[in-house]
Tab-separated table of C-alpha atoms in Angstrom:
chain	number	residue	atom	x	y	z
A	1182	MET	CA	-0.011	-0.060	-0.074
A	1183	SER	CA	1.445	3.315	-0.993
A	1184	ILE	CA	-0.479	6.267	0.600
A	1185	LEU	CA	1.054	9.691	0.681
A	1186	PHE	CA	-0.020	12.402	3.136
A	1187	GLY	CA	1.091	15.958	2.551
A	1188	THR	CA	2.005	17.548	5.836
A	1189	SER	CA	3.575	20.800	4.966
A	1190	SER	CA	4.422	22.976	2.042
A	1191	ILE	CA	7.453	25.378	2.000
A	1192	ASP	CA	8.287	27.315	-1.085
A	1193	ALA	CA	6.261	24.929	-3.304
A	1194	VAL	CA	7.934	21.866	-1.920
A	1195	VAL	CA	5.539	19.272	-0.624
A	1196	VAL	CA	6.466	16.852	2.203
A	1197	GLU	CA	5.079	13.277	1.602
A	1198	VAL	CA	4.825	10.440	3.973
A	1199	GLY	CA	3.629	7.001	3.040
A	1200	ILE	CA	3.771	3.079	3.381
A	1201	LEU	CA	4.174	0.429	0.762
A	1202	GLY	CA	2.404	-2.911	1.063
A	1203	TYR	CA	1.935	-6.047	-1.079
A	1204	GLU	CA	1.109	-9.721	-1.054
A	1205	LEU	CA	2.563	-12.344	-3.501
A	1206	PHE	CA	1.733	-16.006	-3.971
A	1207	LEU	CA	4.148	-18.312	-5.885
A	1208	LYS	CA	4.133	-22.099	-6.451
A	1209	GLU	CA	6.699	-24.278	-7.997
A	1210	SER	CA	5.888	-27.918	-8.721
A	1211	ASN	CA	7.481	-30.952	-10.548
A	1212	ALA	CA	4.186	-31.714	-12.528
A	1213	LYS	CA	4.878	-31.750	-16.230
A	1214	LYS	CA	8.144	-29.848	-15.566
A	1215	GLU	CA	10.688	-30.297	-18.081
A	1216	SER	CA	14.490	-29.746	-18.090
A	1217	PRO	CA	15.263	-26.164	-19.184
A	1218	PRO	CA	16.766	-25.556	-22.569
A	1219	PRO	CA	20.606	-25.611	-22.524
A	1220	GLY	CA	22.173	-22.612	-21.066
A	1221	TRP	CA	19.060	-21.421	-19.297
A	1222	ASP	CA	18.319	-21.231	-15.589
A	1223	LEU	CA	14.580	-21.303	-15.097
A	1224	GLN	CA	14.507	-21.897	-11.436
A	1225	ILE	CA	13.260	-19.226	-9.097
A	1226	ASN	CA	15.147	-20.516	-5.944
A	1227	ARG	CA	16.390	-23.970	-5.432
A	1228	LEU	CA	14.798	-24.674	-2.069
A	1229	GLY	CA	14.313	-28.514	-2.497
A	1230	THR	CA	11.462	-30.782	-3.106
A	1231	ASP	CA	9.831	-30.202	0.310
A	1232	PHE	CA	8.785	-26.728	-0.867
A	1233	GLN	CA	7.449	-28.120	-4.124
A	1234	ASN	CA	4.903	-30.255	-2.283
A	1235	VAL	CA	3.332	-27.481	-0.258
A	1236	SER	CA	0.442	-25.231	-1.521
A	1237	TYR	CA	2.728	-22.321	-2.196
A	1238	LEU	CA	6.501	-22.143	-2.359
A	1239	ASN	CA	6.302	-18.424	-1.196
A	1240	ARG	CA	3.440	-16.407	0.360
A	1241	ILE	CA	5.040	-12.979	0.825
A	1242	SER	CA	3.567	-9.853	2.356
A	1243	GLY	CA	5.289	-6.877	3.690
A	1244	GLU	CA	5.317	-3.078	4.098
A	1245	SER	CA	7.733	-0.282	4.370
A	1246	MET	CA	7.517	3.429	5.083
A	1247	PHE	CA	9.135	6.409	3.245
A	1248	VAL	CA	9.338	10.151	3.398
A	1249	GLY	CA	9.346	12.229	0.211
A	1250	LEU	CA	9.834	15.740	-0.922
A	1251	ASN	CA	8.743	17.076	-4.319
A	1252	GLY	CA	8.070	20.331	-5.877
A	1253	LYS	CA	9.150	22.946	-8.452
A	1254	GLY	CA	10.113	26.606	-7.908
A	1255	LYS	CA	12.091	29.495	-9.127
A	1256	LYS	CA	13.552	32.609	-7.387
A	1257	GLU	CA	15.133	35.028	-9.750
A	1258	ARG	CA	17.358	32.849	-11.877
A	1259	ILE	CA	17.790	30.052	-9.447
A	1260	VAL	CA	15.330	26.998	-10.337
A	1261	TRP	CA	14.706	23.729	-8.609
A	1262	ASP	CA	12.896	20.618	-9.407
A	1263	LEU	CA	12.883	18.327	-6.474
A	1264	ASN	CA	11.591	14.745	-6.094
A	1265	ILE	CA	13.146	12.358	-3.643
A	1266	LYS	CA	11.874	9.439	-1.326
A	1267	LEU	CA	13.660	8.174	1.744
A	1268	THR	CA	12.898	4.751	2.687
A	1269	THR	CA	13.476	2.314	5.568
A	1270	GLY	CA	16.377	0.791	3.476
A	1271	LYS	CA	17.535	-2.769	3.953
A	1272	GLU	CA	14.868	-3.726	6.401
A	1273	SER	CA	12.303	-3.531	3.690
A	1274	GLY	CA	14.515	-4.655	0.720
A	1275	LEU	CA	14.526	-1.024	-0.656
A	1276	LYS	CA	17.431	1.322	-1.416
A	1277	PRO	CA	17.953	4.004	1.302
A	1278	PHE	CA	16.507	6.642	-1.176
A	1279	TYR	CA	15.179	7.092	-4.655
A	1280	LEU	CA	15.342	10.152	-6.842
A	1281	GLY	CA	12.497	10.948	-9.207
A	1282	LYS	CA	12.907	11.577	-12.893
A	1283	ASN	CA	14.173	15.036	-12.115
A	1284	HIS	CA	15.804	16.225	-8.978
A	1285	TYR	CA	18.081	19.208	-9.450
A	1286	ILE	CA	18.879	22.698	-8.585
A	1287	GLY	CA	20.218	25.024	-11.322
A	1288	TYR	CA	20.614	28.502	-12.828
A	1289	GLU	CA	18.436	29.430	-15.794
A	1290	THR	CA	18.227	32.134	-18.509
A	1291	SER	CA	15.983	32.415	-21.406
A	1292	ARG	CA	18.115	30.150	-23.597
A	1293	PHE	CA	20.435	28.341	-20.983
A	1294	LEU	CA	20.126	26.103	-17.996
A	1295	ILE	CA	23.047	24.650	-15.916
A	1296	GLY	CA	22.257	22.335	-13.060
A	1297	ILE	CA	23.428	19.734	-10.644
A	1298	GLY	CA	21.423	16.556	-9.621
A	1299	ARG	CA	19.350	14.191	-11.706
A	1300	ARG	CA	17.999	15.420	-15.038
A	1301	GLU	CA	15.898	13.155	-17.453
A	1302	HIS	CA	17.390	12.477	-20.778
A	1303	LEU	CA	14.708	14.131	-23.044
A	1304	PHE	CA	16.374	12.514	-26.195
A	1305	ARG	CA	15.881	8.884	-25.188
A	1306	PRO	CA	13.207	6.509	-26.715
A	1307	LYS	CA	9.600	7.088	-25.854
A	1308	SER	CA	8.011	4.094	-27.304
A	1309	PHE	CA	7.104	2.487	-23.977
A	1310	GLN	CA	4.811	4.423	-21.641
A	1311	THR	CA	7.124	4.338	-18.695
A	1312	SER	CA	10.545	4.420	-20.257
A	1313	PHE	CA	13.094	6.533	-18.415
A	1314	ASP	CA	16.869	7.237	-18.502
A	1315	GLY	CA	18.637	10.206	-16.773
A	1316	GLY	CA	21.970	11.591	-15.813
A	1317	GLU	CA	23.103	12.252	-12.133
A	1318	GLY	CA	25.744	14.949	-11.998
A	1319	ILE	CA	26.287	18.192	-13.849
A	1320	PHE	CA	24.420	19.183	-17.000
A	1321	LEU	CA	23.826	21.889	-19.407
A	1322	GLU	CA	20.808	22.656	-21.665
A	1323	PHE	CA	20.580	25.131	-24.516
A	1324	LEU	CA	17.547	26.473	-26.490
A	1325	PRO	CA	19.383	28.068	-29.456
A	1326	LEU	CA	16.175	27.906	-31.565
A	1327	PRO	CA	12.414	27.557	-30.849
A	1328	ASN	CA	11.585	23.840	-30.404
A	1329	LEU	CA	15.316	22.929	-30.267
A	1330	ILE	CA	16.861	21.547	-26.996
A	1331	LEU	CA	20.380	20.417	-26.647
A	1332	GLN	CA	21.314	18.501	-23.607
A	1333	PHE	CA	24.955	18.001	-22.331
A	1334	PHE	CA	25.690	15.816	-19.362
A	1335	LEU	CA	29.320	16.734	-18.479
A	1336	TRP	CA	29.652	14.324	-15.669
A	1337	ASP	CA	27.228	11.579	-14.766
A	1338	HIS	CA	27.695	9.253	-11.798
A	1339	HIS	CA	25.584	6.646	-13.486
A	1340	SER	CA	23.899	4.104	-11.242
A	1341	GLY	CA	21.316	2.473	-13.420
A	1342	ALA	CA	18.608	5.267	-13.441
A	1343	LEU	CA	16.700	3.610	-10.709
A	1344	LEU	CA	13.135	4.928	-9.875
A	1345	PHE	CA	10.997	4.017	-6.912
A	1346	GLU	CA	8.121	2.996	-9.157
A	1347	LYS	CA	10.397	0.503	-10.941
A	1348	ASP	CA	12.187	-0.961	-7.856
A	1349	ARG	CA	9.611	-1.159	-5.082
A	1350	PHE	CA	8.836	-4.881	-5.796
A	1351	HIS	CA	12.141	-5.890	-6.796
A	1352	SER	CA	13.263	-7.618	-3.467
A	1353	LEU	CA	10.106	-9.553	-2.736
A	1354	LEU	CA	11.450	-13.067	-3.413
A	1355	PRO	CA	13.975	-14.449	-1.057
A	1356	SER	CA	17.550	-13.948	-2.295
A	1357	GLN	CA	19.339	-16.739	-4.179
A	1358	GLN	CA	22.370	-18.414	-2.591
A	1359	GLN	CA	24.420	-15.119	-2.292
A	1360	GLY	CA	22.724	-14.014	-5.552
A	1361	ARG	CA	25.190	-16.101	-7.525
A	1362	GLN	CA	23.359	-19.019	-9.088
A	1363	GLY	CA	24.136	-19.438	-12.738
A	1364	PHE	CA	27.260	-17.318	-12.716
A	1365	PRO	CA	30.842	-18.730	-12.714
A	1366	GLU	CA	33.169	-17.635	-9.984
A	1367	ASP	CA	35.342	-15.622	-12.310
A	1368	SER	CA	32.346	-13.466	-13.529
A	1369	GLU	CA	31.200	-12.300	-10.157
A	1370	PRO	CA	30.867	-8.538	-9.398
A	1371	ASN	CA	34.330	-7.202	-8.285
A	1372	ALA	CA	32.880	-5.752	-4.953
A	1373	GLY	CA	36.260	-4.929	-3.373
A	1374	ARG	CA	37.817	-3.323	-6.425
A	1375	ARG	CA	37.755	0.198	-7.876
A	1376	SER	CA	34.616	0.701	-9.870
A	1377	HIS	CA	34.362	2.970	-12.942
A	1378	HIS	CA	30.937	4.139	-13.922
A	1379	ARG	CA	31.372	7.707	-15.204
A	1380	ARG	CA	29.040	8.505	-18.184
A	1381	HIS	CA	29.045	11.345	-20.484
A	1382	SER	CA	26.004	12.076	-22.714
A	1383	PHE	CA	24.786	14.400	-25.497
A	1384	GLY	CA	21.336	14.593	-26.993
A	1385	LEU	CA	19.010	16.926	-29.107
A	1386	LEU	CA	15.231	17.124	-29.340
A	1387	TYR	CA	13.818	19.108	-32.253
A	1388	GLY	CA	10.075	19.814	-33.167
A	1389	ASP	CA	6.647	20.277	-31.662
A	1390	TYR	CA	4.000	17.719	-32.602
A	1391	LEU	CA	6.652	15.997	-34.910
A	1392	GLN	CA	9.881	15.530	-32.921
A	1393	LEU	CA	13.277	14.246	-33.981
A	1394	ARG	CA	15.658	13.045	-31.375
A	1395	LEU	CA	19.301	11.972	-31.309
A	1396	GLY	CA	21.381	10.821	-28.383
A	1397	ILE	CA	24.860	9.481	-27.706
A	1398	GLN	CA	26.081	8.111	-24.267
A	1399	TYR	CA	29.577	6.947	-23.342
A	1400	LEU	CA	30.020	4.883	-20.259
A	1401	GLU	CA	33.296	3.743	-18.605
A	1402	LEU	CA	32.637	0.281	-17.441
A	1403	GLY	CA	35.947	-0.634	-15.724
A	1404	SER	CA	35.268	-3.432	-13.234
A	1405	TRP	CA	31.409	-2.627	-12.892
A	1406	GLY	CA	29.361	-5.782	-13.402
A	1407	ARG	CA	29.350	-9.517	-13.436
A	1408	HIS	CA	31.245	-9.960	-16.836
A	1409	VAL	CA	34.163	-7.500	-16.633
A	1410	LYS	CA	37.519	-7.753	-15.328
A	1411	ASP	CA	40.160	-5.047	-14.854
A	1412	ASN	CA	43.688	-5.198	-16.214
A	1413	GLN	CA	45.474	-3.914	-13.059
A	1414	ARG	CA	48.505	-2.497	-14.866
A	1415	GLU	CA	46.428	-0.447	-17.319
A	1416	THR	CA	43.891	0.682	-14.495
A	1417	LYS	CA	46.955	1.945	-12.407
A	1418	GLN	CA	48.377	3.875	-15.416
A	1419	SER	CA	45.147	5.392	-16.881
A	1420	GLY	CA	42.338	4.936	-14.395
A	1421	ALA	CA	40.568	2.262	-16.553
A	1422	ASP	CA	41.473	-0.717	-18.575
A	1423	GLY	CA	39.542	-0.075	-21.735
A	1424	ASP	CA	36.198	-1.489	-20.753
A	1425	SER	CA	33.845	1.053	-22.143
A	1426	LEU	CA	30.575	1.340	-24.070
A	1427	LEU	CA	29.136	3.769	-26.561
A	1428	ASN	CA	25.262	3.859	-26.719
A	1429	GLY	CA	23.261	5.734	-29.179
A	1430	ASN	CA	19.634	6.298	-30.436
A	1431	VAL	CA	17.988	8.201	-33.360
A	1432	GLY	CA	14.288	8.341	-33.803
A	1433	PHE	CA	11.282	10.531	-34.211
A	1434	GLY	CA	7.783	10.890	-32.569
A	1435	PHE	CA	4.530	12.141	-34.043
A	1436	ASP	CA	1.884	13.230	-31.494
A	1437	ALA	CA	-1.400	14.507	-32.772
A	1438	GLU	CA	-4.611	15.063	-30.908
A	1439	ILE	CA	-5.836	11.404	-30.901
A	1440	PHE	CA	-2.879	9.561	-32.262
A	1441	GLU	CA	0.862	9.018	-31.199
A	1442	PHE	CA	3.565	7.194	-33.051
A	1443	GLN	CA	7.282	6.580	-31.865
A	1444	PHE	CA	10.192	4.927	-33.451
A	1445	ASP	CA	13.813	4.703	-32.471
A	1446	PHE	CA	16.804	2.923	-33.797
A	1447	LEU	CA	19.306	1.894	-31.095
A	1448	TRP	CA	22.896	0.746	-31.190
A	1449	ALA	CA	25.723	-0.051	-28.856
A	1450	LYS	CA	29.559	-0.385	-29.485
A	1451	GLY	CA	32.281	-1.105	-27.021
A	1452	ASN	CA	34.903	-3.461	-25.606
A	1453	ASP	CA	34.829	-5.886	-22.648
A	1454	ARG	CA	38.002	-7.360	-21.284
A	1455	THR	CA	36.752	-10.582	-19.768
A	1456	SER	CA	38.298	-13.824	-18.323
A	1457	SER	CA	35.399	-15.839	-19.854
A	1458	LYS	CA	36.518	-18.927	-21.674
A	1459	SER	CA	33.438	-18.844	-24.028
A	1460	THR	CA	34.872	-16.101	-26.167
A	1461	ILE	CA	36.732	-16.764	-29.467
A	1462	SER	CA	39.512	-14.274	-28.226
A	1463	PRO	CA	40.179	-14.976	-24.577
A	1464	GLY	CA	40.600	-11.777	-22.557
A	1465	SER	CA	38.664	-9.509	-24.710
A	1466	ILE	CA	35.352	-9.372	-26.677
A	1467	PRO	CA	33.840	-6.529	-28.797
A	1468	ILE	CA	30.409	-5.210	-28.283
A	1469	SER	CA	28.524	-4.245	-31.261
A	1470	GLY	CA	24.703	-4.508	-31.212
A	1471	GLU	CA	21.457	-2.960	-32.472
A	1472	ALA	CA	17.787	-2.896	-31.511
A	1473	PHE	CA	14.761	-0.883	-32.361
A	1474	GLN	CA	11.621	0.354	-30.427
A	1475	ILE	CA	8.193	1.086	-31.934
A	1476	GLY	CA	5.152	2.463	-29.983
A	1477	ALA	CA	1.693	3.782	-31.032
A	1478	GLU	CA	-1.061	5.192	-29.038
A	1479	LEU	CA	-4.728	5.895	-29.954
A	1480	ARG	CA	-6.884	8.165	-27.721
A	1481	LEU	CA	-10.688	7.857	-28.508
A	1482	GLY	CA	-12.790	9.841	-25.964
A	1483	ASP	CA	-12.395	8.107	-22.569
A	1484	PHE	CA	-10.442	5.145	-24.033
A	1485	LEU	CA	-6.661	4.967	-24.484
A	1486	PHE	CA	-4.891	2.139	-26.356
A	1487	ARG	CA	-1.100	1.842	-26.494
A	1488	ASN	CA	1.009	-0.877	-28.039
A	1489	SER	CA	4.816	-1.035	-27.702
A	1490	HIS	CA	7.564	-3.258	-28.976
A	1491	PHE	CA	11.258	-3.792	-28.518
A	1492	LEU	CA	13.509	-6.191	-30.495
A	1493	SER	CA	17.298	-6.440	-30.043
A	1494	ASP	CA	19.946	-8.459	-32.009
A	1495	ARG	CA	21.918	-11.115	-30.180
A	1496	GLU	CA	25.436	-12.548	-29.602
A	1497	GLU	CA	27.372	-13.733	-32.739
A	1498	ARG	CA	28.489	-17.215	-32.014
A	1499	ASN	CA	30.610	-19.672	-34.139
A	1500	THR	CA	30.084	-23.410	-34.714
A	1501	LYS	CA	31.942	-24.120	-31.481
A	1502	ASN	CA	29.432	-21.985	-29.623
A	1503	GLN	CA	32.196	-19.355	-28.835
A	1504	ILE	CA	31.144	-15.626	-28.741
A	1505	ILE	CA	32.537	-13.606	-31.507
A	1506	ARG	CA	30.882	-10.395	-30.491
A	1507	GLU	CA	28.367	-9.189	-27.887
A	1508	GLY	CA	24.879	-7.926	-28.886
A	1509	TYR	CA	22.905	-4.756	-27.872
A	1510	VAL	CA	23.292	-3.312	-24.403
A	1511	PHE	CA	20.309	-1.571	-22.762
A	1512	PHE	CA	20.599	1.735	-20.795
A	1513	GLY	CA	17.876	3.104	-18.374
A	1514	SER	CA	15.208	1.635	-16.228
A	1515	HIS	CA	13.199	-1.364	-17.429
A	1516	PRO	CA	10.875	-0.401	-20.336
A	1517	ALA	CA	7.902	-2.427	-19.219
A	1518	GLN	CA	5.627	-1.563	-16.213
A	1519	THR	CA	4.137	-4.885	-15.238
A	1520	PRO	CA	5.493	-5.909	-11.778
A	1521	TYR	CA	6.848	-9.445	-12.541
A	1522	ILE	CA	8.680	-8.762	-15.810
A	1523	SER	CA	9.966	-5.258	-14.738
A	1524	GLN	CA	10.758	-5.740	-11.127
A	1525	ILE	CA	10.067	-9.130	-9.334
A	1526	PHE	CA	11.898	-11.147	-11.944
A	1527	ARG	CA	13.244	-8.029	-13.718
A	1528	ILE	CA	13.931	-9.640	-17.222
A	1529	PHE	CA	15.623	-7.233	-19.594
A	1530	PRO	CA	15.088	-7.950	-23.323
A	1531	SER	CA	18.845	-7.690	-24.019
A	1532	ALA	CA	22.122	-7.315	-22.104
A	1533	ALA	CA	21.926	-4.276	-19.821
A	1534	VAL	CA	23.673	-1.739	-17.583
A	1535	THR	CA	21.774	-1.733	-14.363
A	1536	GLU	CA	22.682	-0.476	-10.846
A	1537	SER	CA	24.930	-3.612	-10.642
A	1538	GLY	CA	26.831	-2.783	-13.819
A	1539	TYR	CA	27.042	-4.588	-17.215
A	1540	GLU	CA	25.053	-7.812	-16.963
A	1541	LYS	CA	24.049	-10.677	-19.167
A	1542	ASN	CA	22.231	-13.571	-17.749
A	1543	PHE	CA	19.986	-16.263	-19.469
A	1544	GLY	CA	17.550	-16.862	-16.450
A	1545	LEU	CA	13.950	-16.353	-15.360
A	1546	ARG	CA	15.041	-14.331	-12.429
A	1547	GLU	CA	17.376	-11.215	-13.176
A	1548	GLY	CA	17.358	-12.249	-16.792
A	1549	LYS	CA	19.380	-10.020	-19.121
A	1550	CYS	CA	18.812	-12.013	-22.325
A	1551	PHE	CA	18.287	-10.929	-25.948
A	1552	GLY	CA	14.819	-11.104	-27.536
A	1553	TYR	CA	11.462	-9.465	-28.144
A	1554	LEU	CA	9.394	-7.519	-25.571
A	1555	SER	CA	5.844	-6.325	-26.262
A	1556	GLU	CA	3.461	-4.342	-24.062
A	1557	PHE	CA	-0.241	-3.578	-24.571
A	1558	VAL	CA	-2.074	-0.934	-22.517
A	1559	LEU	CA	-5.868	-0.400	-22.507
A	1560	GLN	CA	-7.067	2.483	-20.296
A	1561	PHE	CA	-10.584	3.761	-19.526
A	1562	THR	CA	-11.195	7.013	-17.736
A	1563	TYR	CA	-14.540	8.334	-16.459
A	1564	ARG	CA	-14.191	11.354	-14.412
A	1565	GLN	CA	-12.019	10.471	-11.394
A	1566	PHE	CA	-12.242	6.687	-12.108
A	1567	VAL	CA	-9.516	4.971	-14.149
A	1568	ALA	CA	-9.442	1.296	-15.238
A	1569	LYS	CA	-6.225	0.075	-16.740
A	1570	ILE	CA	-5.288	-3.278	-18.209
A	1571	VAL	CA	-1.558	-3.889	-19.093
A	1572	GLY	CA	-0.158	-7.077	-20.790
A	1573	SER	CA	3.573	-7.713	-21.259
A	1574	TYR	CA	5.029	-10.595	-23.338
A	1575	PHE	CA	8.749	-11.598	-23.634
A	1576	LEU	CA	10.126	-14.080	-26.072
A	1577	PRO	CA	13.903	-14.771	-26.057
A	1578	TYR	CA	16.089	-15.715	-28.809
A	1579	HIS	CA	17.137	-19.463	-28.946
A	1580	LEU	CA	20.400	-20.058	-27.043
A	1581	GLY	CA	22.995	-22.403	-28.399
A	1582	GLY	CA	24.494	-23.142	-31.680
A	1583	PRO	CA	26.053	-20.737	-34.279
A	1584	THR	CA	24.216	-17.360	-34.883
A	1585	ASP	CA	24.935	-14.306	-37.195
A	1586	GLY	CA	24.146	-12.007	-34.340
A	1587	ARG	CA	21.562	-10.071	-36.447
A	1588	ILE	CA	18.043	-8.924	-35.611
A	1589	SER	CA	15.646	-11.706	-36.591
A	1590	PHE	CA	11.969	-12.030	-37.399
A	1591	GLN	CA	11.934	-15.781	-37.906
A	1592	LYS	CA	10.183	-18.056	-35.463
A	1593	LYS	CA	12.994	-20.689	-35.644
A	1594	ASP	CA	15.430	-18.283	-34.059
A	1595	PHE	CA	13.354	-17.929	-30.824
A	1596	GLU	CA	12.952	-20.129	-27.833
A	1597	ALA	CA	9.857	-22.446	-27.508
A	1598	PHE	CA	8.874	-20.853	-24.060
A	1599	PHE	CA	7.743	-17.314	-23.312
A	1600	ILE	CA	7.145	-15.287	-20.330
A	1601	GLY	CA	4.031	-13.159	-20.032
A	1602	GLU	CA	2.110	-11.195	-17.470
A	1603	GLY	CA	-1.385	-9.503	-17.191
A	1604	VAL	CA	-2.235	-6.586	-14.896
A	1605	LEU	CA	-5.561	-5.014	-13.894
A	1606	GLU	CA	-5.426	-1.691	-12.061
A	1607	LEU	CA	-8.557	0.220	-10.731
A	1608	SER	CA	-7.965	3.721	-9.160
A	1609	LEU	CA	-9.576	7.008	-8.339
A	1610	LYS	CA	-7.619	10.087	-9.546
A	1611	GLU	CA	-8.106	13.789	-9.091
A	1612	ASP	CA	-5.465	15.640	-11.033
A	1613	SER	CA	-2.016	15.289	-9.431
A	1614	SER	CA	-3.315	15.772	-5.861
A	1615	PHE	CA	-5.038	12.434	-5.041
A	1616	GLU	CA	-4.834	8.877	-6.165
A	1617	LEU	CA	-6.035	5.645	-4.563
A	1618	GLY	CA	-6.356	2.329	-6.139
A	1619	VAL	CA	-5.748	-1.482	-6.212
A	1620	GLY	CA	-3.806	-3.768	-8.657
A	1621	PHE	CA	-3.852	-7.394	-9.529
A	1622	SER	CA	-1.169	-9.215	-11.532
A	1623	GLN	CA	-1.009	-12.752	-13.001
A	1624	LEU	CA	2.180	-14.361	-14.206
A	1625	LEU	CA	1.755	-16.259	-17.436
A	1626	LEU	CA	4.254	-19.106	-18.052
A	1627	PRO	CA	4.238	-22.398	-20.013
A	1628	GLU	CA	3.246	-25.512	-17.891
A	1629	SER	CA	6.637	-26.940	-18.769
A	1630	ILE	CA	8.314	-24.428	-16.421
A	1631	GLY	CA	6.121	-25.488	-13.645
A	1632	ILE	CA	5.733	-22.120	-11.753
A	1633	LYS	CA	2.472	-20.329	-10.986
A	1634	SER	CA	2.167	-17.003	-9.267
A	1635	ASN	CA	-0.087	-13.952	-8.697
A	1636	PHE	CA	0.423	-10.725	-7.032
A	1637	GLY	CA	-1.782	-8.029	-5.435
A	1638	TYR	CA	-1.021	-4.466	-4.304
A	1639	VAL	CA	-2.778	-1.217	-3.304
A	1640	PHE	CA	-1.559	2.223	-4.003
A	1641	GLY	CA	-2.412	5.804	-3.424
A	1642	ARG	CA	-1.218	9.434	-3.092
A	1643	ILE	CA	-2.480	12.577	-1.558
A	1644	GLN	CA	-0.933	16.125	-1.418
A	1645	ILE	CA	-2.203	18.801	0.700
């Protein structure tokens, strides 16, 4: 349950206090359960057959508290846009605090803004309804022409662009054995080593109802993530060992009164020095991947329909199943909004840079695996009442055997299993000052995986 109570307002900054609660049911059984495809880990948590014979493997409920500040203001040329939530931290499985999409203070003129804090990347893809990426550090914005915005992120202490809304259900399931199942010892996060995750970004956004966007992001990986390993001599000399990633997007959006269309082409290039023996060139592997996103929205009276799609390429492998090059690497928060796919299991549709660094994992839980992700949204609004149905569907590429590493539309290149989810939300809303509702989520998996689960939650918000 997430209920916010505004207690005071000082210079347009609202103080919010709230709680978060949930209840999850999950069952794993051996009935009709088949061995997972080679290379995949489809277990949630290996707790033994005793747990497979009870009604539910997990019945989890809990709550946590948080205090938040949000508000916008301006005094002369000093501007601020604040949005932060402080939580009870490790006791509730949450991070100590979460920043909103924007949380900064800056100096502004008619054509210029310089700020420090978190600022949303306005140039990133908009195909999915809840997509987000942003920088945390020092940024510049220019408006040289009407409808033209240039963003420069001079220094960004990148930490995965976490949002409270995309992380609040992330820690519901019990931790796996030290969180390390399915990973070889030499690919573990280098917790005790120097970590490099400095990011620099540039982007532009041009247009009004028809917008063009372009973005480039450079990230210094260093030892940040499960699949990187520093060269100590080069790190001592230059502060990094060459592990880096260049990520870009180019696209456009058309937004009319009743119809919206978004398209983006995404690419990633870089180098990962790794000790993995599965690469064709031990010690180093190039990263060169592509993906695209498409989204469309139709608004007819009280109804809203939205359909979003993401498709990445994949690893290129030879006949010995060795990796020649890695595929696309995703930046930002999870694009989907359904709880299981985006948070509880958190399955990204490609390799990804998260708060844990560069990750790739072919698993049901914490999966970072190449494939196709689709989301459908149907929303009905009548005065203050809102009913919303969201469906998410993920189909991964087939793992194993030689591949050309390209984007594929052929059925034979994808696995036989899928991961789906359906959500129903009912709520009451009054502008931005009040919201109260309830949500129900159902996990959809093939019987061969042998896992069934459903999830319920309530949410709300009030500002005074």
